[in-house]
Coordinates of C-alpha atoms in Angstrom, one line a residue:
X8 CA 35.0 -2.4 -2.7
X9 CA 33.3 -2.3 1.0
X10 CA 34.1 -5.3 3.4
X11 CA 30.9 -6.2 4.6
X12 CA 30.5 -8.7 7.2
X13 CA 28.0 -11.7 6.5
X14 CA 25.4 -13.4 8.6
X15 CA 23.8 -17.2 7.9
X16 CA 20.3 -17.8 8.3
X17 CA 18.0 -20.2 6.8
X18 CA 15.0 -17.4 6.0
X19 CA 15.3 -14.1 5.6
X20 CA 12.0 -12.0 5.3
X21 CA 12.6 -8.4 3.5
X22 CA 9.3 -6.6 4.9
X23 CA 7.8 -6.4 8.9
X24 CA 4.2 -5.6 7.6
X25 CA 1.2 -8.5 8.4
X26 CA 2.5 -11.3 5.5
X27 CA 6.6 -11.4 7.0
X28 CA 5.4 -11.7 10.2
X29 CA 3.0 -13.8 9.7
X30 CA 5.5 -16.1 7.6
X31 CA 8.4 -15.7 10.5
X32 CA 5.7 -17.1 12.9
X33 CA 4.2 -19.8 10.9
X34 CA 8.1 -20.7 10.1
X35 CA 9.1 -20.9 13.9
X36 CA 5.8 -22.7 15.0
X37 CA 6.7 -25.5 12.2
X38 CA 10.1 -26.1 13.4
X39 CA 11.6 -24.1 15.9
X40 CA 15.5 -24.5 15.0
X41 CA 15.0 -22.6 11.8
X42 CA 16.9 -19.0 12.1
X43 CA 14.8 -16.4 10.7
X44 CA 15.7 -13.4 10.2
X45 CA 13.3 -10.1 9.5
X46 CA 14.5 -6.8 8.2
X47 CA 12.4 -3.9 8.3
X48 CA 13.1 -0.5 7.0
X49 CA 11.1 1.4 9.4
X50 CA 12.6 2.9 12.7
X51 CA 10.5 0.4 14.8
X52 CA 7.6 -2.3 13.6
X53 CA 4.6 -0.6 12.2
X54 CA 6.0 3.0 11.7
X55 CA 5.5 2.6 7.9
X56 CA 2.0 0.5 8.4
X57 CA -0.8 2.2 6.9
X58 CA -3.7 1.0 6.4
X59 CA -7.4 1.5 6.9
X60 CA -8.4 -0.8 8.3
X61 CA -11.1 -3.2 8.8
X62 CA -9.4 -6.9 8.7
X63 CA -11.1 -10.0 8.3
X64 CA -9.9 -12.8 11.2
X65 CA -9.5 -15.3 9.2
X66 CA -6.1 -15.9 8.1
X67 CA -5.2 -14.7 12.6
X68 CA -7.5 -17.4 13.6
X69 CA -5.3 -19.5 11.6
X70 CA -1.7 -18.1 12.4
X71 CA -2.9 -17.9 16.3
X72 CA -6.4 -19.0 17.2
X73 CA -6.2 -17.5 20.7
X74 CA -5.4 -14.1 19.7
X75 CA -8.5 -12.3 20.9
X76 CA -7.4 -13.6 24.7
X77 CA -3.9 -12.6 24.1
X78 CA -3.8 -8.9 24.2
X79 CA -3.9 -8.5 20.7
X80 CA -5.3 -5.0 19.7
X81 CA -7.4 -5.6 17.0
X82 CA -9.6 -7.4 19.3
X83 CA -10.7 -3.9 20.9
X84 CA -12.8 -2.8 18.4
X85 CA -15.4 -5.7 16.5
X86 CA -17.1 -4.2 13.3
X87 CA -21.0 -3.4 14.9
X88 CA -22.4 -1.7 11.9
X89 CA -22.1 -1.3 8.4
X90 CA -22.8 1.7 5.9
X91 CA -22.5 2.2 2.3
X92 CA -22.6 5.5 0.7
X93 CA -23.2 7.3 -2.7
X94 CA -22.6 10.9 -2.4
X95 CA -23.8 13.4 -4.1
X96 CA -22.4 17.3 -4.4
X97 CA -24.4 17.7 -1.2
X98 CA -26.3 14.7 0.4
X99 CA -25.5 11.2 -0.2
X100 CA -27.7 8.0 -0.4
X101 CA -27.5 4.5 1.0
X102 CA -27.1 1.2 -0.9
X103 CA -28.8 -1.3 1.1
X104 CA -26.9 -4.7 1.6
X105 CA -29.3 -6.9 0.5
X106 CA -27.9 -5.5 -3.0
X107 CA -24.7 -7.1 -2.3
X108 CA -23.6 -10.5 -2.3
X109 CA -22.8 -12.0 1.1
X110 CA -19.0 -11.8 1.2
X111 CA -19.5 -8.4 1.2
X112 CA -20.5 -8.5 4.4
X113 CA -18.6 -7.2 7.2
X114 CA -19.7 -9.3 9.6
X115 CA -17.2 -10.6 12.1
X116 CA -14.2 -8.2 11.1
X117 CA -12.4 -5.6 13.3
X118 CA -11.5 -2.3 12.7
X119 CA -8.4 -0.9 14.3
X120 CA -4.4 -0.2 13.5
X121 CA -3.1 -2.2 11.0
X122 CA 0.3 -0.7 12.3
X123 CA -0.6 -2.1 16.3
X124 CA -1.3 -5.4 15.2
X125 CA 2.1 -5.6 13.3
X126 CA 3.9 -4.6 16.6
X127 CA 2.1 -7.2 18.5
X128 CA 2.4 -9.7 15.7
X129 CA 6.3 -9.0 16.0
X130 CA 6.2 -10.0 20.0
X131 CA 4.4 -13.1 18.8
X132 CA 7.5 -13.7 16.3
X133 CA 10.1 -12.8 18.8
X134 CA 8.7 -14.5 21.9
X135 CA 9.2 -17.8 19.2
X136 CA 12.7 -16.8 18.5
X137 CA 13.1 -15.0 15.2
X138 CA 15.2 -12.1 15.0
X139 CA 13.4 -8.8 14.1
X140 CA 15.5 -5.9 13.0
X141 CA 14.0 -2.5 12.3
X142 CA 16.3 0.3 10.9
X143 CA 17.6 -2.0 8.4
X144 CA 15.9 -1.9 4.9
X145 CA 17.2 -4.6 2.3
X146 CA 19.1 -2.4 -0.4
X147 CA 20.5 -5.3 -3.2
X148 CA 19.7 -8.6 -3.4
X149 CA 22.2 -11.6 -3.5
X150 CA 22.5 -13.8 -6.6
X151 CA 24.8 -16.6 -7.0
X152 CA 26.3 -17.9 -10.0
X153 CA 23.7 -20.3 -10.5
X154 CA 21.2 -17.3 -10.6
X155 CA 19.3 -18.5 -7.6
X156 CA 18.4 -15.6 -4.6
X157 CA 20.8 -16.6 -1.9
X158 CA 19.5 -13.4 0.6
X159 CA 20.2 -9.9 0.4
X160 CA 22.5 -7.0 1.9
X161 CA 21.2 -4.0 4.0
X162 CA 21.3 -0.3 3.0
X163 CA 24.8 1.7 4.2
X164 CA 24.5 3.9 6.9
X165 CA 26.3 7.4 6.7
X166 CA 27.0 8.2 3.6
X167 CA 26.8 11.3 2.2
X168 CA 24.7 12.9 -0.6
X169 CA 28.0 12.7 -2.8
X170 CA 28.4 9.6 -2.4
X171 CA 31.7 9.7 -0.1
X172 CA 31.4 8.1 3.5
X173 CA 30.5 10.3 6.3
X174 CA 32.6 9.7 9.4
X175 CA 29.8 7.4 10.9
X176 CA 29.8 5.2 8.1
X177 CA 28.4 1.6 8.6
X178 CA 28.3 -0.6 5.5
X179 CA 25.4 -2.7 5.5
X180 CA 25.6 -6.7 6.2
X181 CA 25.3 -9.5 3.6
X182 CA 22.4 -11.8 5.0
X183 CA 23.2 -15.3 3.4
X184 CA 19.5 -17.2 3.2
X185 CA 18.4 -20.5 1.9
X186 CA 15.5 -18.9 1.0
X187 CA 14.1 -15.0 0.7
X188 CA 10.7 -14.3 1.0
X189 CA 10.1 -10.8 -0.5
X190 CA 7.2 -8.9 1.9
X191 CA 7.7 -5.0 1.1
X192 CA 4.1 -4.4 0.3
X193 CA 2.7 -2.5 -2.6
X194 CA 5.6 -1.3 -4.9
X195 CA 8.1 -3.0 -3.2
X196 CA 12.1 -1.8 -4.6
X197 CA 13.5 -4.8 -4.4
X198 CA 10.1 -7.1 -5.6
X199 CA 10.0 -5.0 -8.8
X200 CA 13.8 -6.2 -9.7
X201 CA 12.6 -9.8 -9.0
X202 CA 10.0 -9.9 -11.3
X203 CA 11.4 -8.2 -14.0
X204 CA 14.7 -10.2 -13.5
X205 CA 12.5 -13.3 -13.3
X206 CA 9.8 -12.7 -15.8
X207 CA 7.3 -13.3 -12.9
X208 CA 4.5 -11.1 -14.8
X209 CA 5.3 -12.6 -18.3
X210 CA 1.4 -14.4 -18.0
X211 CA -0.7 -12.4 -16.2
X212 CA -2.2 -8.6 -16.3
X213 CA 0.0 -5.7 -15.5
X214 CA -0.5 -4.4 -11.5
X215 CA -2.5 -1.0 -11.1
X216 CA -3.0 0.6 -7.8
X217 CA -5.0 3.5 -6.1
X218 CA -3.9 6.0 -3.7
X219 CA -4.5 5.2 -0.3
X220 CA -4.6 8.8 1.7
X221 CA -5.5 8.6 5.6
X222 CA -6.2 10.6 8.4
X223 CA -6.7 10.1 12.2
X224 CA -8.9 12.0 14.3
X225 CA -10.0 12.6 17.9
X226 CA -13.3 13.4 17.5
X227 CA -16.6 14.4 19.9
X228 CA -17.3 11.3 22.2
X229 CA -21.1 12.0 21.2
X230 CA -20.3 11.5 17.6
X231 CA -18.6 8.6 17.8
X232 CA -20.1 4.8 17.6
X233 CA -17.0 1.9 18.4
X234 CA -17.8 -0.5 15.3
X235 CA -19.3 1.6 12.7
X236 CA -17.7 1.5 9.4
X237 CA -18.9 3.8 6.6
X238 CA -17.9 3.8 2.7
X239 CA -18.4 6.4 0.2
X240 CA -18.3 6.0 -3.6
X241 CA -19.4 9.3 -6.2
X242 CA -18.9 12.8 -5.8
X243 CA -15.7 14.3 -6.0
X244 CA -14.1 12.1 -8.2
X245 CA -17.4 11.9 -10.4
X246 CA -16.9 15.4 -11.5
X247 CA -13.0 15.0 -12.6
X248 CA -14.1 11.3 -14.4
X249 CA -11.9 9.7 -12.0
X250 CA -12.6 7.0 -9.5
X251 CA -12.1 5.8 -6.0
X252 CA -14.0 6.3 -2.8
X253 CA -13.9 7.2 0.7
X254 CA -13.7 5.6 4.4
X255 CA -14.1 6.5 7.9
X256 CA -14.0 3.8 10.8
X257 CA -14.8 4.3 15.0
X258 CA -12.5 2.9 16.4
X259 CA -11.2 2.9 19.8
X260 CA -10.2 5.5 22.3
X261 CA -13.0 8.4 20.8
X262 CA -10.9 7.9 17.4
X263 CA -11.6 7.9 13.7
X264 CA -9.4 6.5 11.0
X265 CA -10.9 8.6 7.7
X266 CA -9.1 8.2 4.4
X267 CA -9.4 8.4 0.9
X268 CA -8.4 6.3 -2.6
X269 CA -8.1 7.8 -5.7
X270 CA -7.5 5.2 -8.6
X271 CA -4.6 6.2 -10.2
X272 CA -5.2 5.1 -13.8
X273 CA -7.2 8.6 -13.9
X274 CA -6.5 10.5 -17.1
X275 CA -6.9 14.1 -16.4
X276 CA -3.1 15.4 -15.6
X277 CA -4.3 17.9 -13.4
X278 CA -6.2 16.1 -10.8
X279 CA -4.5 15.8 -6.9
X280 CA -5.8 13.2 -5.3
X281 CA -4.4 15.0 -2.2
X282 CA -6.7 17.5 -2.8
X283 CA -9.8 15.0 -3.9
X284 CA -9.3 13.7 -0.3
X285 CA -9.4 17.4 1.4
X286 CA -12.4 18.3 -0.7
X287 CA -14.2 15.2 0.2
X288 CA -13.8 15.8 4.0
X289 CA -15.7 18.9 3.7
X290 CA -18.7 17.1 2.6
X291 CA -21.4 17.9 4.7
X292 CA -21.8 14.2 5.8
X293 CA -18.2 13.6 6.4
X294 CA -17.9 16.9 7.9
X295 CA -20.7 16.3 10.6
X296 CA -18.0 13.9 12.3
X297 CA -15.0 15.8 12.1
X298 CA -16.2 19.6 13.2
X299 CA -15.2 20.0 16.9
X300 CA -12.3 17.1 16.5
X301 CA -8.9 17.4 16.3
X302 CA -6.5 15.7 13.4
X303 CA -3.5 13.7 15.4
X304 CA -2.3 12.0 12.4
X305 CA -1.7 11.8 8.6
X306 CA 0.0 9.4 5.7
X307 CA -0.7 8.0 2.4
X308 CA 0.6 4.5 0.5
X309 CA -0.5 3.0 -2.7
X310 CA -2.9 -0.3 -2.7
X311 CA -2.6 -2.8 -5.3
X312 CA -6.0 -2.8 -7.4
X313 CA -5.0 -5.3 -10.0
X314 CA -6.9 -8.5 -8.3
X315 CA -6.4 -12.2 -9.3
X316 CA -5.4 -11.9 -13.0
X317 CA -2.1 -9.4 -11.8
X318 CA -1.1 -12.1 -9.3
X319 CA 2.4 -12.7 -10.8
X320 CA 4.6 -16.1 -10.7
X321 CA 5.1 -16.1 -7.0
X322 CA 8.2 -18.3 -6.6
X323 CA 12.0 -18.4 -8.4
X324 CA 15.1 -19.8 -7.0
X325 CA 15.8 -19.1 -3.7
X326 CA 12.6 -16.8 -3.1
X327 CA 9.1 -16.0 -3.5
X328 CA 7.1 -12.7 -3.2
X329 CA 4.3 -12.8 -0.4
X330 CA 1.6 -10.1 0.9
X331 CA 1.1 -7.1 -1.1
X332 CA 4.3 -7.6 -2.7
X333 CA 2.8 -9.8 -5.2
X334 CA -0.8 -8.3 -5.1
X335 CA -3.9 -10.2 -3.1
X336 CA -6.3 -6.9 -2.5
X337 CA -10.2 -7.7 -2.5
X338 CA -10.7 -4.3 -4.2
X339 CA -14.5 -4.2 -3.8
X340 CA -14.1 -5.4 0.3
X341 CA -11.3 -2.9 0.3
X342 CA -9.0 -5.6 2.5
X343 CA -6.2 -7.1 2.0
X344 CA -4.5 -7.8 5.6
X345 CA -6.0 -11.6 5.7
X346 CA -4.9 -12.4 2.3
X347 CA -1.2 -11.5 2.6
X348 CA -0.8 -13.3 6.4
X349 CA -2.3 -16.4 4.6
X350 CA 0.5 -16.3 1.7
X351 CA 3.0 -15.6 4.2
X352 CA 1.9 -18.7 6.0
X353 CA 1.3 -21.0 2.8
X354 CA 4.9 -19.9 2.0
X355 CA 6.4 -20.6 5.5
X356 CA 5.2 -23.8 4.6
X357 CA 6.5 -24.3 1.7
X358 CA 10.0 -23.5 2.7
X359 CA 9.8 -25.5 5.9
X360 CA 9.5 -28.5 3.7
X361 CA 11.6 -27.9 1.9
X362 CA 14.3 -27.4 3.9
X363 CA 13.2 -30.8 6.0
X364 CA 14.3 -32.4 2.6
X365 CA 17.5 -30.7 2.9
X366 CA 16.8 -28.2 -0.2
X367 CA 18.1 -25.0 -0.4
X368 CA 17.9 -22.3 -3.0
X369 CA 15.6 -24.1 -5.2
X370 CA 12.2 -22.7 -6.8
X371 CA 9.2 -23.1 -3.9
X372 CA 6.6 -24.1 -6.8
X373 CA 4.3 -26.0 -4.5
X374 CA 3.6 -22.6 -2.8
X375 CA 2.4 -20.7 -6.2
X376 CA 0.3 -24.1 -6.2
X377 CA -0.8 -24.0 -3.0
X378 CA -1.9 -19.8 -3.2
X379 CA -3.8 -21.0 -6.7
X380 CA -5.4 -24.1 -4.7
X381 CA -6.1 -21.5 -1.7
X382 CA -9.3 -19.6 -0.4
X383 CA -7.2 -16.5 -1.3
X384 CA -7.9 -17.5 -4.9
X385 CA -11.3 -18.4 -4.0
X386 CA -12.1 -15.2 -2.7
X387 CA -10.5 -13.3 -5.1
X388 CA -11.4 -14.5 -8.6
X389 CA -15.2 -13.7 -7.2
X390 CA -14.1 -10.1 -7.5
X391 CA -11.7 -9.9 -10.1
X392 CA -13.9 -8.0 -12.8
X393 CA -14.9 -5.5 -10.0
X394 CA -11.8 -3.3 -10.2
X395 CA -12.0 -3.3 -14.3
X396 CA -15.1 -2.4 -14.8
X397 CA -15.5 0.3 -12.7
X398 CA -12.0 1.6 -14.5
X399 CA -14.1 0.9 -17.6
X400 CA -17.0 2.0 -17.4
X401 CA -17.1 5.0 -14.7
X402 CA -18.3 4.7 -11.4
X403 CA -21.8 4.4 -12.0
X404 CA -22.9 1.7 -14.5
X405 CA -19.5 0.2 -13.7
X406 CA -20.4 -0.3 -9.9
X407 CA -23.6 -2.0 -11.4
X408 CA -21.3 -4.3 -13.8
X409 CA -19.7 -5.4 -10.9
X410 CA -22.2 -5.8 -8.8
X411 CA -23.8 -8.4 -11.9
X412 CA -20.7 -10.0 -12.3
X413 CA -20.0 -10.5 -8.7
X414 CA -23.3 -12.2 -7.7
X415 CA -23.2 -13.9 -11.1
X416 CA -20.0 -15.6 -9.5
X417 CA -21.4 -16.3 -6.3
X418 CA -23.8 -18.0 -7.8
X419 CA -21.3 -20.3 -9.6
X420 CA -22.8 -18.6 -12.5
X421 CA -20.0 -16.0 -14.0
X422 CA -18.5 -16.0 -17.4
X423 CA -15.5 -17.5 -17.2
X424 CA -13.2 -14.0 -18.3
X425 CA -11.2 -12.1 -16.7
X426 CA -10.9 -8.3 -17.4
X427 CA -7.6 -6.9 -18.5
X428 CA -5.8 -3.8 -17.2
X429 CA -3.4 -1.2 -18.8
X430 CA -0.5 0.3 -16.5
X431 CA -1.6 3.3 -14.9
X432 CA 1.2 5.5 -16.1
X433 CA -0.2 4.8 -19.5
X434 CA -3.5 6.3 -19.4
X435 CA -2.0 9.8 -18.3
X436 CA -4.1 12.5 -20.5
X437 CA -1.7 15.3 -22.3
X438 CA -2.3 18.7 -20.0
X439 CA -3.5 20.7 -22.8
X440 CA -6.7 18.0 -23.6
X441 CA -8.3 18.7 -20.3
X442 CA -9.2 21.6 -17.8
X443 CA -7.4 22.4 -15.0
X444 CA -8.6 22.2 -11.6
X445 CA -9.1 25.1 -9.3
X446 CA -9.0 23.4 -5.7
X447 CA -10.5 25.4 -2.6
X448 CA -7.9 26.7 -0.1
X449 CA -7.7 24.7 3.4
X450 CA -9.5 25.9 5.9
X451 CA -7.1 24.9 8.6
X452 CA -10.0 23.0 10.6
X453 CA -11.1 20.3 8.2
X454 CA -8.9 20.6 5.3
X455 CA -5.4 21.1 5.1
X456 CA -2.0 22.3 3.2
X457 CA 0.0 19.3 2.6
X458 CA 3.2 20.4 4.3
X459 CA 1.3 20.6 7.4
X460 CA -0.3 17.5 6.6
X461 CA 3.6 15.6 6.2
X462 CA 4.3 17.4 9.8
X463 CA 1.4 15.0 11.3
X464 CA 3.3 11.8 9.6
X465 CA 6.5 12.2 11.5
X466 CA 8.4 12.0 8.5
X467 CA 12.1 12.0 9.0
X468 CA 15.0 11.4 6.7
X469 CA 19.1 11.6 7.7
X470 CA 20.2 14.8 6.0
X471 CA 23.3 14.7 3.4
X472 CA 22.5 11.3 1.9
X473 CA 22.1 10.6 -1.7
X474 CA 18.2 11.0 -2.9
X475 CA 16.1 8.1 -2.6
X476 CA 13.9 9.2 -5.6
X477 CA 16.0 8.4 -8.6
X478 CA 15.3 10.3 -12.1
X479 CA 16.6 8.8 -15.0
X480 CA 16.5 11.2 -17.7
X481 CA 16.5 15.0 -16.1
X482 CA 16.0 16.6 -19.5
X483 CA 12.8 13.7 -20.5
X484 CA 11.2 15.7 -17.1
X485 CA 11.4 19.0 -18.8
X486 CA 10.4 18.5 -22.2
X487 CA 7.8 15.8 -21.5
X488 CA 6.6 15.5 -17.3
X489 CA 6.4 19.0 -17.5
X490 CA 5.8 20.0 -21.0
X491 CA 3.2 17.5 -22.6
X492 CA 1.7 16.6 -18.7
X493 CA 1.6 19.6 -17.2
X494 CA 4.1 18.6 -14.6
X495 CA 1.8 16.3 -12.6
X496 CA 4.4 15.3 -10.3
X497 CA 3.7 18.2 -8.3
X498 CA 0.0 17.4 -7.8
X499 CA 0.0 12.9 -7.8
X500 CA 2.5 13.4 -4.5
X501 CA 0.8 14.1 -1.3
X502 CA 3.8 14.9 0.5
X503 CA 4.6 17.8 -1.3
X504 CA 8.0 16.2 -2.6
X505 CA 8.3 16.9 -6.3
X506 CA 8.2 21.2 -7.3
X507 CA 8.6 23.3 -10.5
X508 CA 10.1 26.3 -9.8
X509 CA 11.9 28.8 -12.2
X510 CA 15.4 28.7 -12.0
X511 CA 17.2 31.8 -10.5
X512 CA 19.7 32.4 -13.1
X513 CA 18.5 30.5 -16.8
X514 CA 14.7 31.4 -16.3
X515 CA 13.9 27.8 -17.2
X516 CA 11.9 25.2 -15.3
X517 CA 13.5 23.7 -12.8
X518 CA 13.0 20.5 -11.2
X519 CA 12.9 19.9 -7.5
X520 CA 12.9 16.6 -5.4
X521 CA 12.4 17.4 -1.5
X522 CA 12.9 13.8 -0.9
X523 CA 13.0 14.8 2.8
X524 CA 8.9 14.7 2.9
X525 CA 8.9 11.4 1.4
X526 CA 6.0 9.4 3.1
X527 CA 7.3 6.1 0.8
X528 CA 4.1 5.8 -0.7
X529 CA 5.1 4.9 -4.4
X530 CA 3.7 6.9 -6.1
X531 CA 5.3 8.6 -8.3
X532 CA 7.2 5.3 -9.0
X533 CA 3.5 4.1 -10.6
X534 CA 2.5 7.1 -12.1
X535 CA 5.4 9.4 -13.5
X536 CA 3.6 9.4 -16.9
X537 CA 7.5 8.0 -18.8
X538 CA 8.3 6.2 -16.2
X539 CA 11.7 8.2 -15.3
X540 CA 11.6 8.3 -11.5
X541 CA 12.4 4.9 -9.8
X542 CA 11.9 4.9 -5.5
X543 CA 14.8 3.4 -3.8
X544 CA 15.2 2.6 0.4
X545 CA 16.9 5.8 1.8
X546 CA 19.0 5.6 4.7
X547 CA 17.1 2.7 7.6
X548 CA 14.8 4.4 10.0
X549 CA 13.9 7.2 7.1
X550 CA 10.4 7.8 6.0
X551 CA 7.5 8.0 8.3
X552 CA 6.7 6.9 12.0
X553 CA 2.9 6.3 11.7
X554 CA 1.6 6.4 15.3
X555 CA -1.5 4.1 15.6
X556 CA -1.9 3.9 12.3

């Protein structure tokens, strides 16, 4: 047994992404001798922030209505213009926005780092008096007797990849809460023991993501416009039956943040969405931008696609999941920044009353009431047939299913159902049911290898600890990952991570997990077709250290 030493607080926030900070503030400006406490697995704030992104104001204007006059970032760079794309092989085609319905709009949003506007959210938290540690990433959670969440204890430092303690060893700390808030974004290690400890998703629709792949570029000043925002459904992923779409944002300092999502309830084994993305780039419309640019960064994460109906039970003793943790995307508005810092805050809430009662530990149900009674609610049961029937019916006649149903419930008009979902991992094709994909090299200019691309995310892992990437059943990889899929491990990943190689001495397939590339962005947690690898927090400061991002 490790003697750990032990810290009170009276919240303790696993996550530093927009919804924990948001929360730590909101907790703070509601009564300032609360001790809150966020831990966050990156080496600094914002290192594993990825995100587009164009964020709607709304839930800032709440948390801190002079932000725009306060040096906040964000404020650099107001959305000016708005284009929607189809593409075809070789051209593309506009949807106008009269087509739309008006909370489509992107009026009055901002484009910029998502990663920025954490750091400066965490000098808004710390200014107030919560404490803000990076490098520690929550490894187990705490459960008492009474099976309530009483906080949780950070990852060891130093230990080796067998398991024995390096001479540096530090044995992580036992944070004692009267209530967690769980913040770790999409995937979250810890959030997917809660609910399946808890039951949370026992009534609604299971969570499916996409693939968020991004790039950021320096491009020619006369190419770029501060404020334009450009989406792209259609070609590539038309031709592999697949779905998703593309983005590229101006934003400031001559920069463009370009990336791509690739749904990941596609069938065909031997599509790479890492690949989709390069392919895409090379577009002649997208490439227009890039040529004579330079690339200065790269990273991928998933994005929870499920909408309303895979919003789980948010609260159980001691804790509640917030943000992307529990899954408040607008799929079709591709945002999701504004809805997590306003569960964060309706949570804060929560807890700071009940803690002005003198509770502790107990189940925060008026805040999975209040999210229900919420505009996040509002704004996202307008949209929650949008994700399903594109998944159903193909990008085509389901964008204009969508489309119906979403103007249908604008008008207070919509059919009261709600679209179901099937786990993504589930609707993995067998390899031998579909043809395999013959991706163009990189050209080294616009498209890339992705080991040069993981160089650009600053990845960096501790060497001679144990592997993050946990696989439960080596042999179940062999026969099945490899020999019914087609080993699609080595093509879901965009970091290069997961290889089949020919072992040296036996001949036989061999399975190899460079867990050092790891960019942490779940996926192969969501789509390993059995379900055999499980993602776990490395060592704290591992992963990536997204610059601007």
């Amino acid at each position: 047994m490790v003697e750990r030493e032990s810290m009170p607080c009276d919240v303790v926030i696993v996550g530093g992404g927009p919804a924990g900070l948001s929360a730590a503030i909101r907790l703070k400006q509601l009564n300032d001798s609360l001790e809150v406490i966020v831990l966050e697995k990156g080496s600094e704030i914002g290192a594993h922030i990825l995100s587009g992104a164009v964020v709607d104001p709304k839930a800032i204007d709440e948390l801190l209505p002079e932000w725009r006059d306060q040096g906040c970032p964000l404020a650099e760079t107001p959305v000016t213009d708005n284009w929607h794309w189809v593409l075809t092989k070789n051209g593309h085609h506009s949807i106008p926005h009269i087509l739309m319905p008006p909370f489509m709009s992107n009026h009055g949003t901002y484009t910029g780092s998502l990663g920025n506007l954490c750091r400066w959210l965490a000098e808004q938290a710390e200014a107030l008096g919560v404490m803000v540690f990076p490098g520690f990433p929550a490894a187990e959670v705490i459960v008492g007797e009474d099976g309530a969440v009483g906080g949780v204890i950070t990852q060891d430092m130093g230990v080796a990849a067998d398991g024995s303690h390096k001479s540096d060893f530090q044995p992580g700390m036992e944070i004692h809460a009267k209530y967690t808030l769980f913040a770790e974004g999409a995937r979250g290690n810890l959030t997917k023991r809660m609910k399946a400890k808890y039951d949370l998703e026992a009534d609604c629709q299971p969570q499916v993501y996409g693939l968020g792949i991004k790039e950021l570029w320096d491009i020619d000043p006369d190419k770029h416009v501060p404020g334009r925002v450009l989406h792209t459904q259609g070609w590539p992923l038309n031709e592999s039956d697949s779905w998703g779409g593309g983005f590229l944002y101006h934003q400031a300092n001559g920069q463009v943040a370009l990336g791509f999502v690739t749904a990941l309830d596609y069938k065909n084994p031997w599509v790479s969405p890492y690949q989709e993305f390069q392919r895409w780039k090379q577009h002649p419309s997208i490439r227009e931008y890039l040529e004579g640019g330079k690339r200065v960064a790269y990273g991928a994460r998933v994005i929870n696609e499920g909408g309303w109906q895979s919003v789980p039970k948010l609260a159980f003793p001691g804790g509640a999941l917030i943000g992307c943790a529990a899954g408040f995307v607008n799929v079709p508005r591709i945002k999701g920044s504004h809805t997590a810092m306003k569960s964060g805050m309706l949570a804060a809430e929560s807890i700071a009353a009940a803690i002005g009662r003198g509770e502790e530990r107990s189940e925060l149900m008026d805040y999975d009431a209040a999210v229900r009674d919420s505009w996040i609610a509002t704004e996202l049961k307008k949209v929650q047939n949008a994700q399903p029937a594109v998944a159903k019916f193909g990008g085509e006649l389901g964008t204009v299913i969508a489309g119906v149903d979403m103007w249908m419930r604008q008008l207070k008009i919509g059919l009261p159902i709600a679209m179901k979902h099937e786990p993504d991992y589930e609707l993995t094709g067998r390899a031998d049911l579909f043809p395999k994909i013959d991706y163009p090299k990189p050209d080294g200019e616009i498209s890339f290898d992705r080991l040069t691309s993981v160089s650009f995310s600053y990845t960096n892992h501790a060497e001679d600890q144990p592997c993050h990437l946990i696989v439960k059943d080596p042999e179940l990889q062999v026969t099945s990952e490899l020999g019914v899929y087609g080993g699609p491990s080595n093509r879901y990943c965009p970091a290069g991570v997961y290889e089949w190689l020919e072992d040296e001495t036996t001949g036989e397939p061999k399975f190899q997990i460079n867990s050092q590339n790891c960019v942490h962005c779940k996926t192969c947690d969501i789509k390993d077709p059995n379900q055999n690898i499980t993602w776990t927090t490395p060592e704290g400061g591992g992963g990536p250290n997204y610059p601007n991002m």
